[in-house]
Amino acid sequence: MTTADYIALAFFACVWVGYSWLLKGRTFFGRTSLTHAMTERRREWIYNSLRRDLKMIDTQIMAGLQNGTAFFASTSIFAMGSCFALLGATEKVGAVFADLPFVLHGGHGAFEMKVGGLATLFGYAFFKFGWSYRLFNYCTILFGSIPMMRDTEADIIAAERAAERVIRMNVIAGSNFNEGLRAIFLSIGYLGWFINPYIFMLTTSVVIFVLARRQFFSEARLAIMDGRPPSELQLSAIRRDMPSNDGNASTGGL
């Protein structure tokens, strides 16, 4: 391990912590992050469920969130196991690296330390995904306590309290899922360390740049932030396709 390796590792840790801290704020240069925007959409979803008795669609959404989390948890376990298998091939990997240009191979000890760090990343991701899965399970149970429409109208305050419990649990579960996914993304940047510490810092910077762009400047963010009303042409097309009062399709314009 050289001084450049320690500097690159410190850079990796600081960038990770700094980016995570940045996302905890609501805005960055006046722009709301995609994560916080989706938090508001989660709130809208749960409150909309108070206005309908048939909640099958809501349970399907909950199941989808759990299944996605379980997939990434399983993937993290397999990736961590692959790292331990890689430790058994240190000699072969060292021979391959010795023939590659631009690769600063610091010996078997340095290689094993790098693989151990990669396994730690996947282990961290697994615990985040595992806890997120458990919280989504709790969220499903809490969702079952949301009253039906008649009970909601009778006691709106109790209904809002039940909805807020679901929202808070769902947001916490989503936050843990995002942190696990962030570790998976950063593990791609971590792979640059196996080449040399300078590539390590470069790949880490590229990954953080991509993640920040998706959070604050992506089309996905615009899709849920754009509150402009539909154009007259869009309204005309919608009304043309809507059935009229007598059951026939409307042929008029606006």
PDB file of N, CA and C in Angstrom, residues 106-175:
ATOM      1  N   GLY A 106       0.463  -3.939  -5.735  1.00  0.00           N
ATOM      2  CA  GLY A 106       1.222  -3.741  -4.506  1.00  0.00           C
ATOM      3  C   GLY A 106       1.524  -5.004  -3.739  1.00  0.00           C
ATOM      4  N   GLY A 107       1.338  -6.156  -4.359  1.00  0.00           N
ATOM      5  CA  GLY A 107       1.603  -7.409  -3.667  1.00  0.00           C
ATOM      6  C   GLY A 107       0.326  -8.093  -3.225  1.00  0.00           C
ATOM      7  N   HIS A 108       0.503  -9.309  -2.701  1.00  0.00           N
ATOM      8  CA  HIS A 108      -0.657 -10.105  -2.303  1.00  0.00           C
ATOM      9  C   HIS A 108      -1.417  -9.469  -1.144  1.00  0.00           C
ATOM     10  N   GLY A 109      -0.693  -8.881  -0.214  1.00  0.00           N
ATOM     11  CA  GLY A 109      -1.359  -8.266   0.934  1.00  0.00           C
ATOM     12  C   GLY A 109      -2.266  -7.119   0.529  1.00  0.00           C
ATOM     13  N   ALA A 110      -1.774  -6.275  -0.378  1.00  0.00           N
ATOM     14  CA  ALA A 110      -2.578  -5.142  -0.842  1.00  0.00           C
ATOM     15  C   ALA A 110      -3.798  -5.630  -1.620  1.00  0.00           C
ATOM     16  N   PHE A 111      -3.605  -6.656  -2.440  1.00  0.00           N
ATOM     17  CA  PHE A 111      -4.725  -7.185  -3.217  1.00  0.00           C
ATOM     18  C   PHE A 111      -5.797  -7.762  -2.297  1.00  0.00           C
ATOM     19  N   GLU A 112      -5.378  -8.510  -1.289  1.00  0.00           N
ATOM     20  CA  GLU A 112      -6.344  -9.100  -0.363  1.00  0.00           C
ATOM     21  C   GLU A 112      -7.082  -8.025   0.428  1.00  0.00           C
ATOM     22  N   MET A 113      -6.384  -6.940   0.747  1.00  0.00           N
ATOM     23  CA  MET A 113      -7.040  -5.841   1.451  1.00  0.00           C
ATOM     24  C   MET A 113      -8.095  -5.179   0.567  1.00  0.00           C
ATOM     25  N   LYS A 114      -7.788  -5.017  -0.704  1.00  0.00           N
ATOM     26  CA  LYS A 114      -8.748  -4.416  -1.633  1.00  0.00           C
ATOM     27  C   LYS A 114      -9.975  -5.309  -1.803  1.00  0.00           C
ATOM     28  N   VAL A 115      -9.748  -6.607  -1.921  1.00  0.00           N
ATOM     29  CA  VAL A 115     -10.874  -7.533  -2.051  1.00  0.00           C
ATOM     30  C   VAL A 115     -11.707  -7.531  -0.775  1.00  0.00           C
ATOM     31  N   GLY A 116     -11.032  -7.463   0.375  1.00  0.00           N
ATOM     32  CA  GLY A 116     -11.766  -7.387   1.636  1.00  0.00           C
ATOM     33  C   GLY A 116     -12.628  -6.136   1.721  1.00  0.00           C
ATOM     34  N   GLY A 117     -12.105  -5.013   1.216  1.00  0.00           N
ATOM     35  CA  GLY A 117     -12.900  -3.788   1.190  1.00  0.00           C
ATOM     36  C   GLY A 117     -14.104  -3.906   0.278  1.00  0.00           C
ATOM     37  N   LEU A 118     -13.917  -4.574  -0.860  1.00  0.00           N
ATOM     38  CA  LEU A 118     -15.038  -4.779  -1.781  1.00  0.00           C
ATOM     39  C   LEU A 118     -16.102  -5.664  -1.147  1.00  0.00           C
ATOM     40  N   ALA A 119     -15.662  -6.716  -0.437  1.00  0.00           N
ATOM     41  CA  ALA A 119     -16.613  -7.581   0.258  1.00  0.00           C
ATOM     42  C   ALA A 119     -17.361  -6.808   1.346  1.00  0.00           C
ATOM     43  N   THR A 120     -16.663  -5.883   1.996  1.00  0.00           N
ATOM     44  CA  THR A 120     -17.314  -5.052   3.017  1.00  0.00           C
ATOM     45  C   THR A 120     -18.405  -4.183   2.409  1.00  0.00           C
ATOM     46  N   LEU A 121     -18.145  -3.651   1.225  1.00  0.00           N
ATOM     47  CA  LEU A 121     -19.161  -2.852   0.536  1.00  0.00           C
ATOM     48  C   LEU A 121     -20.420  -3.673   0.273  1.00  0.00           C
ATOM     49  N   PHE A 122     -20.225  -4.886  -0.238  1.00  0.00           N
ATOM     50  CA  PHE A 122     -21.374  -5.734  -0.530  1.00  0.00           C
ATOM     51  C   PHE A 122     -22.079  -6.174   0.752  1.00  0.00           C
ATOM     52  N   GLY A 123     -21.300  -6.395   1.819  1.00  0.00           N
ATOM     53  CA  GLY A 123     -21.916  -6.740   3.095  1.00  0.00           C
ATOM     54  C   GLY A 123     -22.757  -5.601   3.639  1.00  0.00           C
ATOM     55  N   TYR A 124     -22.242  -4.385   3.523  1.00  0.00           N
ATOM     56  CA  TYR A 124     -23.009  -3.204   3.943  1.00  0.00           C
ATOM     57  C   TYR A 124     -24.301  -3.094   3.138  1.00  0.00           C
ATOM     58  N   ALA A 125     -24.194  -3.307   1.825  1.00  0.00           N
ATOM     59  CA  ALA A 125     -25.378  -3.235   0.972  1.00  0.00           C
ATOM     60  C   ALA A 125     -26.398  -4.300   1.371  1.00  0.00           C
ATOM     61  N   PHE A 126     -25.918  -5.505   1.690  1.00  0.00           N
ATOM     62  CA  PHE A 126     -26.846  -6.571   2.081  1.00  0.00           C
ATOM     63  C   PHE A 126     -27.622  -6.203   3.340  1.00  0.00           C
ATOM     64  N   PHE A 127     -26.936  -5.664   4.335  1.00  0.00           N
ATOM     65  CA  PHE A 127     -27.628  -5.298   5.568  1.00  0.00           C
ATOM     66  C   PHE A 127     -28.644  -4.188   5.321  1.00  0.00           C
ATOM     67  N   LYS A 128     -28.314  -3.254   4.449  1.00  0.00           N
ATOM     68  CA  LYS A 128     -29.265  -2.190   4.126  1.00  0.00           C
ATOM     69  C   LYS A 128     -30.485  -2.753   3.399  1.00  0.00           C
ATOM     70  N   PHE A 129     -30.249  -3.630   2.429  1.00  0.00           N
ATOM     71  CA  PHE A 129     -31.367  -4.225   1.696  1.00  0.00           C
ATOM     72  C   PHE A 129     -32.201  -5.128   2.607  1.00  0.00           C
ATOM     73  N   GLY A 130     -31.519  -5.883   3.468  1.00  0.00           N
ATOM     74  CA  GLY A 130     -32.245  -6.765   4.377  1.00  0.00           C
ATOM     75  C   GLY A 130     -33.138  -5.990   5.332  1.00  0.00           C
ATOM     76  N   TRP A 131     -32.610  -4.899   5.878  1.00  0.00           N
ATOM     77  CA  TRP A 131     -33.409  -4.077   6.785  1.00  0.00           C
ATOM     78  C   TRP A 131     -34.539  -3.383   6.031  1.00  0.00           C
ATOM     79  N   SER A 132     -34.258  -2.949   4.811  1.00  0.00           N
ATOM     80  CA  SER A 132     -35.299  -2.329   3.997  1.00  0.00           C
ATOM     81  C   SER A 132     -36.430  -3.314   3.715  1.00  0.00           C
ATOM     82  N   TYR A 133     -36.076  -4.556   3.420  1.00  0.00           N
ATOM     83  CA  TYR A 133     -37.101  -5.578   3.173  1.00  0.00           C
ATOM     84  C   TYR A 133     -37.979  -5.762   4.403  1.00  0.00           C
ATOM     85  N   ARG A 134     -37.343  -5.797   5.568  1.00  0.00           N
ATOM     86  CA  ARG A 134     -38.105  -5.964   6.809  1.00  0.00           C
ATOM     87  C   ARG A 134     -39.029  -4.766   7.048  1.00  0.00           C
ATOM     88  N   LEU A 135     -38.540  -3.574   6.771  1.00  0.00           N
ATOM     89  CA  LEU A 135     -39.352  -2.375   6.978  1.00  0.00           C
ATOM     90  C   LEU A 135     -40.516  -2.306   5.996  1.00  0.00           C
ATOM     91  N   PHE A 136     -40.291  -2.740   4.757  1.00  0.00           N
ATOM     92  CA  PHE A 136     -41.405  -2.789   3.812  1.00  0.00           C
ATOM     93  C   PHE A 136     -42.458  -3.799   4.274  1.00  0.00           C
ATOM     94  N   ASN A 137     -42.005  -4.867   4.928  1.00  0.00           N
ATOM     95  CA  ASN A 137     -42.941  -5.831   5.501  1.00  0.00           C
ATOM     96  C   ASN A 137     -43.767  -5.178   6.609  1.00  0.00           C
ATOM     97  N   TYR A 138     -43.095  -4.428   7.486  1.00  0.00           N
ATOM     98  CA  TYR A 138     -43.813  -3.692   8.524  1.00  0.00           C
ATOM     99  C   TYR A 138     -44.779  -2.679   7.905  1.00  0.00           C
ATOM    100  N   CYS A 139     -44.333  -2.063   6.822  1.00  0.00           N
ATOM    101  CA  CYS A 139     -45.173  -1.075   6.149  1.00  0.00           C
ATOM    102  C   CYS A 139     -46.465  -1.715   5.642  1.00  0.00           C
ATOM    103  N   THR A 140     -46.361  -2.939   5.137  1.00  0.00           N
ATOM    104  CA  THR A 140     -47.549  -3.649   4.676  1.00  0.00           C
ATOM    105  C   THR A 140     -48.519  -3.906   5.824  1.00  0.00           C
ATOM    106  N   ILE A 141     -47.967  -4.271   6.981  1.00  0.00           N
ATOM    107  CA  ILE A 141     -48.816  -4.508   8.153  1.00  0.00           C
ATOM    108  C   ILE A 141     -49.493  -3.214   8.591  1.00  0.00           C
ATOM    109  N   LEU A 142     -48.724  -2.129   8.622  1.00  0.00           N
ATOM    110  CA  LEU A 142     -49.306  -0.841   9.000  1.00  0.00           C
ATOM    111  C   LEU A 142     -50.358  -0.386   7.996  1.00  0.00           C
ATOM    112  N   PHE A 143     -50.124  -0.709   6.732  1.00  0.00           N
ATOM    113  CA  PHE A 143     -51.105  -0.331   5.716  1.00  0.00           C
ATOM    114  C   PHE A 143     -52.434  -1.037   5.955  1.00  0.00           C
ATOM    115  N   GLY A 144     -52.361  -2.251   6.495  1.00  0.00           N
ATOM    116  CA  GLY A 144     -53.592  -2.967   6.807  1.00  0.00           C
ATOM    117  C   GLY A 144     -54.417  -2.302   7.890  1.00  0.00           C
ATOM    118  N   SER A 145     -53.797  -1.405   8.666  1.00  0.00           N
ATOM    119  CA  SER A 145     -54.530  -0.707   9.725  1.00  0.00           C
ATOM    120  C   SER A 145     -55.215   0.560   9.227  1.00  0.00           C
ATOM    121  N   ILE A 146     -55.003   0.919   7.957  1.00  0.00           N
ATOM    122  CA  ILE A 146     -55.677   2.102   7.416  1.00  0.00           C
ATOM    123  C   ILE A 146     -57.178   1.823   7.330  1.00  0.00           C
ATOM    124  N   PRO A 147     -58.014   2.705   7.856  1.00  0.00           N
ATOM    125  CA  PRO A 147     -59.463   2.444   7.878  1.00  0.00           C
ATOM    126  C   PRO A 147     -60.090   2.525   6.495  1.00  0.00           C
ATOM    127  N   MET A 148     -61.280   1.971   6.394  1.00  0.00           N
ATOM    128  CA  MET A 148     -62.046   2.045   5.156  1.00  0.00           C
ATOM    129  C   MET A 148     -62.632   3.450   5.007  1.00  0.00           C
ATOM    130  N   MET A 149     -63.212   3.718   3.845  1.00  0.00           N
ATOM    131  CA  MET A 149     -63.701   5.066   3.553  1.00  0.00           C
ATOM    132  C   MET A 149     -64.734   5.536   4.569  1.00  0.00           C
ATOM    133  N   ARG A 150     -65.656   4.654   4.955  1.00  0.00           N
ATOM    134  CA  ARG A 150     -66.698   5.053   5.902  1.00  0.00           C
ATOM    135  C   ARG A 150     -66.090   5.437   7.247  1.00  0.00           C
ATOM    136  N   ASP A 151     -65.109   4.636   7.707  1.00  0.00           N
ATOM    137  CA  ASP A 151     -64.454   4.947   8.977  1.00  0.00           C
ATOM    138  C   ASP A 151     -63.580   6.195   8.863  1.00  0.00           C
ATOM    139  N   THR A 152     -63.002   6.404   7.683  1.00  0.00           N
ATOM    140  CA  THR A 152     -62.196   7.607   7.474  1.00  0.00           C
ATOM    141  C   THR A 152     -63.049   8.860   7.591  1.00  0.00           C
ATOM    142  N   GLU A 153     -64.234   8.832   6.988  1.00  0.00           N
ATOM    143  CA  GLU A 153     -65.131   9.984   7.063  1.00  0.00           C
ATOM    144  C   GLU A 153     -65.627  10.211   8.485  1.00  0.00           C
ATOM    145  N   ALA A 154     -65.751   9.129   9.254  1.00  0.00           N
ATOM    146  CA  ALA A 154     -66.235   9.264  10.628  1.00  0.00           C
ATOM    147  C   ALA A 154     -65.170   9.850  11.551  1.00  0.00           C
ATOM    148  N   ASP A 155     -63.897   9.503  11.312  1.00  0.00           N
ATOM    149  CA  ASP A 155     -62.806  10.000  12.166  1.00  0.00           C
ATOM    150  C   ASP A 155     -61.601  10.273  11.277  1.00  0.00           C
ATOM    151  N   ILE A 156     -61.579  11.441  10.676  1.00  0.00           N
ATOM    152  CA  ILE A 156     -60.530  11.782   9.722  1.00  0.00           C
ATOM    153  C   ILE A 156     -59.177  11.917  10.401  1.00  0.00           C
ATOM    154  N   ILE A 157     -59.156  12.345  11.666  1.00  0.00           N
ATOM    155  CA  ILE A 157     -57.884  12.524  12.374  1.00  0.00           C
ATOM    156  C   ILE A 157     -57.200  11.177  12.595  1.00  0.00           C
ATOM    157  N   ALA A 158     -57.972  10.173  13.025  1.00  0.00           N
ATOM    158  CA  ALA A 158     -57.399   8.840  13.224  1.00  0.00           C
ATOM    159  C   ALA A 158     -56.909   8.251  11.906  1.00  0.00           C
ATOM    160  N   ALA A 159     -57.654   8.513  10.830  1.00  0.00           N
ATOM    161  CA  ALA A 159     -57.243   8.010   9.519  1.00  0.00           C
ATOM    162  C   ALA A 159     -55.935   8.655   9.072  1.00  0.00           C
ATOM    163  N   GLU A 160     -55.787   9.953   9.316  1.00  0.00           N
ATOM    164  CA  GLU A 160     -54.554  10.636   8.931  1.00  0.00           C
ATOM    165  C   GLU A 160     -53.372  10.141   9.757  1.00  0.00           C
ATOM    166  N   ARG A 161     -53.596   9.845  11.018  1.00  0.00           N
ATOM    167  CA  ARG A 161     -52.518   9.305  11.849  1.00  0.00           C
ATOM    168  C   ARG A 161     -52.070   7.946  11.331  1.00  0.00           C
ATOM    169  N   ALA A 162     -53.033   7.108  10.956  1.00  0.00           N
ATOM    170  CA  ALA A 162     -52.687   5.797  10.405  1.00  0.00           C
ATOM    171  C   ALA A 162     -51.918   5.944   9.099  1.00  0.00           C
ATOM    172  N   ALA A 163     -52.339   6.897   8.268  1.00  0.00           N
ATOM    173  CA  ALA A 163     -51.648   7.126   6.999  1.00  0.00           C
ATOM    174  C   ALA A 163     -50.231   7.633   7.229  1.00  0.00           C
ATOM    175  N   GLU A 164     -50.052   8.520   8.203  1.00  0.00           N
ATOM    176  CA  GLU A 164     -48.722   9.064   8.481  1.00  0.00           C
ATOM    177  C   GLU A 164     -47.773   7.977   8.976  1.00  0.00           C
ATOM    178  N   ARG A 165     -48.291   7.014   9.747  1.00  0.00           N
ATOM    179  CA  ARG A 165     -47.437   5.905  10.196  1.00  0.00           C
ATOM    180  C   ARG A 165     -46.930   5.103   9.001  1.00  0.00           C
ATOM    181  N   VAL A 166     -47.825   4.839   8.064  1.00  0.00           N
ATOM    182  CA  VAL A 166     -47.429   4.096   6.866  1.00  0.00           C
ATOM    183  C   VAL A 166     -46.410   4.895   6.056  1.00  0.00           C
ATOM    184  N   ILE A 167     -46.655   6.186   5.917  1.00  0.00           N
ATOM    185  CA  ILE A 167     -45.760   7.033   5.128  1.00  0.00           C
ATOM    186  C   ILE A 167     -44.364   7.054   5.736  1.00  0.00           C
ATOM    187  N   ARG A 168     -44.281   7.253   7.044  1.00  0.00           N
ATOM    188  CA  ARG A 168     -42.967   7.311   7.692  1.00  0.00           C
ATOM    189  C   ARG A 168     -42.211   6.001   7.536  1.00  0.00           C
ATOM    190  N   MET A 169     -42.913   4.885   7.733  1.00  0.00           N
ATOM    191  CA  MET A 169     -42.252   3.588   7.597  1.00  0.00           C
ATOM    192  C   MET A 169     -41.816   3.346   6.157  1.00  0.00           C
ATOM    193  N   ASN A 170     -42.644   3.750   5.205  1.00  0.00           N
ATOM    194  CA  ASN A 170     -42.310   3.561   3.797  1.00  0.00           C
ATOM    195  C   ASN A 170     -41.114   4.408   3.394  1.00  0.00           C
ATOM    196  N   VAL A 171     -41.053   5.633   3.895  1.00  0.00           N
ATOM    197  CA  VAL A 171     -39.931   6.520   3.577  1.00  0.00           C
ATOM    198  C   VAL A 171     -38.635   5.983   4.174  1.00  0.00           C
ATOM    199  N   ILE A 172     -38.684   5.487   5.414  1.00  0.00           N
ATOM    200  CA  ILE A 172     -37.481   4.930   6.045  1.00  0.00           C
ATOM    201  C   ILE A 172     -37.008   3.696   5.289  1.00  0.00           C
ATOM    202  N   ALA A 173     -37.950   2.844   4.893  1.00  0.00           N
ATOM    203  CA  ALA A 173     -37.585   1.654   4.121  1.00  0.00           C
ATOM    204  C   ALA A 173     -36.960   2.043   2.791  1.00  0.00           C
ATOM    205  N   GLY A 174     -37.554   3.036   2.125  1.00  0.00           N
ATOM    206  CA  GLY A 174     -36.994   3.503   0.861  1.00  0.00           C
ATOM    207  C   GLY A 174     -35.615   4.115   1.027  1.00  0.00           C
ATOM    208  N   SER A 175     -35.394   4.808   2.144  1.00  0.00           N
ATOM    209  CA  SER A 175     -34.089   5.408   2.405  1.00  0.00           C
ATOM    210  C   SER A 175     -33.018   4.335   2.573  1.00  0.00           C
TER     211      SER A 175
END
